[in-house]
Amino acid sequence: MAALLAGALLMGAAPTPDPYVYMEEAEGAKALDFARAENARSLPQLQNDPRYAGLYADALKIATAKDRIPGVALANDGTLRDFWQDADHVRGVWRTTTLASYRTAAPEWKTILDVDALAKAEGKNWVFKGAQCLKPAERFCLVSLSNGGKDAVEIREFDAQAGQFVEGGFRIPEAKANVSWLDKDTLAIATEWTPGDLTESSYPYILKTLKRGQPLAAAHEVFRGLKTDVSTAPVILREPDGAVAAFLATRGLDFFNSEVQLITPQGPKKVDLPKKSTIQAYVEGQLVVTLEQDWPQKGFKEGDLIAFDLAAVKADPADLKGTLILRPSLSQSVEEVTATRHRLAVVLYDNVKAKLLTFRHEGGAWTSAAADLPKDSTISVSSASDVDDRMIVAVTSFLTPSSQWLADGATGKAQTLKTTPARFDASRDKVEQLWAVSKDGTRIPYWVVRPKALKLDGSAPTLLTAYGGFQVSQTPTYAAMAGKLWLEKGGVYVLANIRGGGEFGPRWHNAGLKLNRMRVYEDFFAVSQDLIARKITSPKKLGIEGGSNGGLLMGVALTQHPELYNAIVIQVPLFDMIGYTHIGAGASWVGEYGDPAVPAERAVLDSYSPYQKLAPGQPYPKVFLETSTKDDRVHPAHARKAAARLKEYGYDYLYYENVDGGHAASANLNERAMRVALEYAYLAQRLMD
C-alpha cells in the first residue's frame, strides 16, 4: 500500500488509496470470502448451461485419455521415463519402461513414484513438479513437490532404483529454490536461507554448497547477488561421464539481463558475456550461447548462436573468443537448443514453421545437417541422449494428430514412435497463415483454423488468442480441446504471432519492451481488425482469450477496444500495472514492462494499465476472469481487483478462482477439464447463441 502511494507521489499526483488492496493477501479471509462468493454467483451461470455437461465430458475424456502420447525421456541406461496422469492417476505417476516395450501397443510400465498414493499417505495436496537425477547413473534424484501447484516446492532426495525417498537424504523445505547436483554428496543450492531473505521478486539470491548430512545452516556460501536482483541459480556443465566440467552461477539482474559467474576455489569470476545472452548447452568441450542483443565488440549480432571453448573460458573468463554456429535471417529464429552426446540439436523456425538441424564440432568448425521430420509443423526436442545422438522429438500441427519420433542426430533419420488418435473430426477444416499490418506498418502473421466452407459474411463465431511477451513463441499445436469443443461446432480458431514473442527471434521480443509496449497491443488490434475486414468474423462474433501476460493483453483489449469483442476470457492475468512490482513476483518483470517508479516508463504503464483504465459507462462485453489462490507467480490479486472494480462499476461479469492449481489454474486433470469446459460454455453463450 505504501509503495503504491509513493508511486503516486513520485508522479506528483494526490495519493488515492486502493480500496481493494486487501486482495493482495493471497489467503486472507476477506479476499477468500470474496472469491467464494464470486464462484457461487458465477459457476451456476455456466454449469447450468445445458451444453456444459457435454463440454466437460469431452474435455475430461481428452485430458485423461490413456492413449495420449507419454512424454518420455531417454535415460542413460537405455530405458525411458515418463510422468503420467489419467483418470486412475489424477495426481500422476512417475514410471519407466524399456524402448522395446514402449514401441508396442501396450507398454509394460514400472512405477517409480505414485504421487496419488504419496498425497494420500501424507494427507497433502501434492503436485509433482519434476525430478532432477544425478548423471550418469540417474539413480538418485531430487524430486520437487508443490503444495497445490505453487511454484514454491519442497525438494526431497529419491532413490529411483529402490522406489523410495532416501532416509536421511537431502531435503529442502518449501521455497522457490534453484538446486543442482554437484556430486552424489554435494548440492549447489540457492534458497530462502532465512525466512524472508529473498530478492524483491521473492526469489533466492545467495548460492551455497550443501554437503550430505549437513543442516542448511552449515552450507558454504560461494556467491551472493543483490536483493534488487531477480534471482541467483547454479548452472552445472557436465561431461558425458558425469564429471563436472564447470560450476557456474547466473545472477538475474532482471528477467532478461543477467551476469554469469565462474565458481572457482579462489572465488567467483565474472564471465565476459553480454547481459542479454543465454547459456543453452555444453557439448564436446564447447559452451553454446544465444545472444538476445548485438555484441559489436566481438562481431556478433542479436539472435546469433555462438560457441566458446570451455577450457579457454575457464582460463580467461574476462576475454571470450567465440565462433559463430548459426545466424538466423530476419524471418527465422532459434527456438530451441539442446545437446546429445556428440551433437547440438537446434529447432529453427522460418515464418513460424520449424525444422530440426544438428551441428557437429570437428576440426574447429561446425557442420550441420537436417533431420528428416514432417514439414510445416511445430517441432520440439523432448529429450536428448547423453550416451549417443538419439533424440525424442515431438511433432504437431493444428489439424494433424501429434506424433512422437525417435531421431538420430548422426544420420538425420527419424522413426515414428507414437501418434495421437484423432480427437475431433478435422476433415471439414483447413489452416491458413494470414498477415495483418500493425499501426507502424509491421506485418504480423496469424494462423486461422476454419471450416473449408466458411462463408465470408462475418457470421462465424471466432476465438482469437495470443501471448506477446517474454520471447515466448506461439506456434501451431494439435487443437485437441479446441477442435472438439469449438471447431466441431462450427467455430473458427485464430492464433496471432504478435510482437513481444519470440517467433522471429529476440528482435521480435525486443520490439515490444517497456517504452514500446503499445506495439504488442497494436499488433493484436490489427489482427482483430483484419479478421473483421476479411469478413471472417464480426465484433458480435469475435471472442478472445489469453493467460498470464496474455491475460494482461486481454485486459488492455477490454479497456482500449471493447467495441471489437463480444467475449473475453482473462486467465491468471496481470492487471494492476502501476502496483504490479509490489504484488507477488511482479518485481521480476521490470525488464519486460518497465518500472512504475521511472517517470518515462510509468507514463507508458499509465497509458494501458487495465486496472486503472477500467471506467464506468463503457461498452464492455461480459468478461470471464479466472485465477488461482495458489498462484505464487502472477498473484490472484490482479484478477480479484479487476472483478471488484467491475462490480463497483455495475458491470456484468463472471469470475472463477480455483483454490489450488498454481499458475496453470488447475492442479490436476479433472480441474483442467472443468476450467476448459467453463471457458467454452461461456464462449458458446457469448458467440454462438
Steps between C-alpha positions, in 0.01 A plus 500: 500500500771744600691421183194572287449836670869578457470435129215747477696763690800445270286607206369801685149362534289500814515156661186299438462205734418174327182367664582147386855475630381230742475270197880486498501267800479174305322300766358785706154430642335801337653426159399133516147597604482715188628214281256247645206736456600572141538127425156433648351774283683422176536122476126422482468736202735273309448158656122522466537564127364186325824482298733497799465131591591395147789745482636374831463136398685562173773704671548238771512218244776680309691607811502155658519286186727201552601501133672836526867510406713466814762768546787254523862593563808296410684371806870416484435131564296477179160506669231767468349702784171682501264688731143395427152612604163350411164425662662237723805714579357849548811636671723279291754223502869518415584178315746322271505250215740362240520638147402161360192485719414862424488424129213256561131593520490423873834579669579346835561779748674479835406759760778715642282732712120509538410858588133416572609242754756738651243778535253264665761358738621844606164678487643759259383655174824413322562607143806343332734768367770279353812312602866582444709182490876481555681397183623269371322227701182707558413289802491774761258781423383828650120482486308830515156493664266798497218568742201546270698608195704791638838584347650455846591135553630262763799303369581146616767253397351189339654165406348420160637146507357417843183704440517686830622821656854479636496470878701789637553629146494855372180685588438867423201672665236670282651787305551627147839332514750453217689175555748286304710196580875553520572141596329222693571668831484869404230738378530850361197682634347844511203514736334700778779448754326707765128587496429797276859540378414510130524741211232761447360253245470232774778275368833390658819696438761315710662187353660241728628145490344247735666173601309185577405489866552872553217719630413791274662736750838338432493548122801682350435823311661523153319797346269778610291725277297802610148523640416726206579215257238254381677182610820297508528143371771236453591368153699178497666395174579128482705265291323187370649296786338735751815688598450872563648701212415835658305642793328823400255734665252723318408824669170625359513880499148505362298247302722533190828652613740283693862450597682167494756414766755219484516346847859409589680404824642852499154654476258604224633650176273694266468353150519748212158442345245764397230550761234391251633156414399147597710191567332227297718187503839340548629250246843370399681760712294786353285741701205598279324835546225699328513879482196717567693818417775609263860445615686738269832469684513133396325533164182314602137599449172470685362150442837332431579151625866494604748266672799544729771253585431427867867449587576849367203644691628352824854621430393858430130564571547875453591474129288258300561406138199344333417316179179558306289187462187651344372848412122493436351717226230758574230238440666243727554435869696251706217359704667217689853372563605175666793261489540128440823310567684645200264748337306818545130483412338827390132560425495782245180681403449675167176700481379294799565165329758271660784273400754313710870549425792319659852645524832323559817673617801350320838647417406836651197541272129422517320295235122456481238258372119494505291231664238328285180614674157621379502849350274795586477381859598597851801297613639460849777283640347332804816316605858458380734213583827545687641169374429528125339744256139386526217738583131470583326759283141626516334610174163676492274727295145630530305226322740204484515289818828545684776245446813396682822405322832339583755701303868427451706818494790319337306377194204739492262204477187490714244231582148549632455368853144605581214694342204650684161373384285772347301683766264676263383494140741728313386400152285811459768744610803669349796705625634818345763750601391860446669833566369821653671841493556665838480870573870557426488303173645173633348185350362268766435133417208308640354152455134434419347157551156504338239299315587452133149615411513813715282780365686829515203694632622579851273243664758247623548470876874555532744453788825697475792442735852642537770550762745769392767498767818359655628374162251211523402374155144396418515222241246260344413206726238228465174663604356207694285697745422789266432254218244301695341778700516780241595405143259206481221739595579731209734739676815662359826493698771765451855521640686830458881534499518853637818677607628437850525130416795317353362386164760708315771484762602755762434793265128411506506499878716809544269699272227490766692566821434775751457832316393312186237287675208646308633333184400163649143614549483681167606176330215316671246764405628491141439125482154545653411768249644296213276206591202733492609671176536159328146420623624186670314628804347815650517674837180325609658163424862562603627370832853509641688316773844515658678412820768656720671760277227406252249579775647850516451518124134411553465776759649755261263382227205535737584855601635634169284336234192340659305567182699231317403208723194328644684251723827526695651217704759651736713223653735546801571857385714793592265798528634762740808612310558800724525287814622175339861526618382468861254215444634144515795441267425815301835669555665231287322628188629857498725404208190420297253773595706776655506646850211720622757685714674624181300795359532416129414136558220594741344714227480201266361277774243767580391498136384139509483357856158329490419535870544876491335527156176329603226761494121511543263534208716321241378245240683212671389150408426256782848368579612176668785543753696200632773464759635267770550557871823298479650703215825629649623631165226735377320581824121440510460860618514618138188308398327563832551876479380504140181318599445727800539811285260362235253426778541850642417648159195279455621277215388145444793257505598146600775400741657169595778455754638150543628453853785285364666475163784750509571707192329243274178554699456122519687262727390179328330373187149511645540865592647578159201340326263701717677827423500435125132400504411819688685706241331340200157519663559872543623540142200309367264724695664816373583407141276212392164579660 
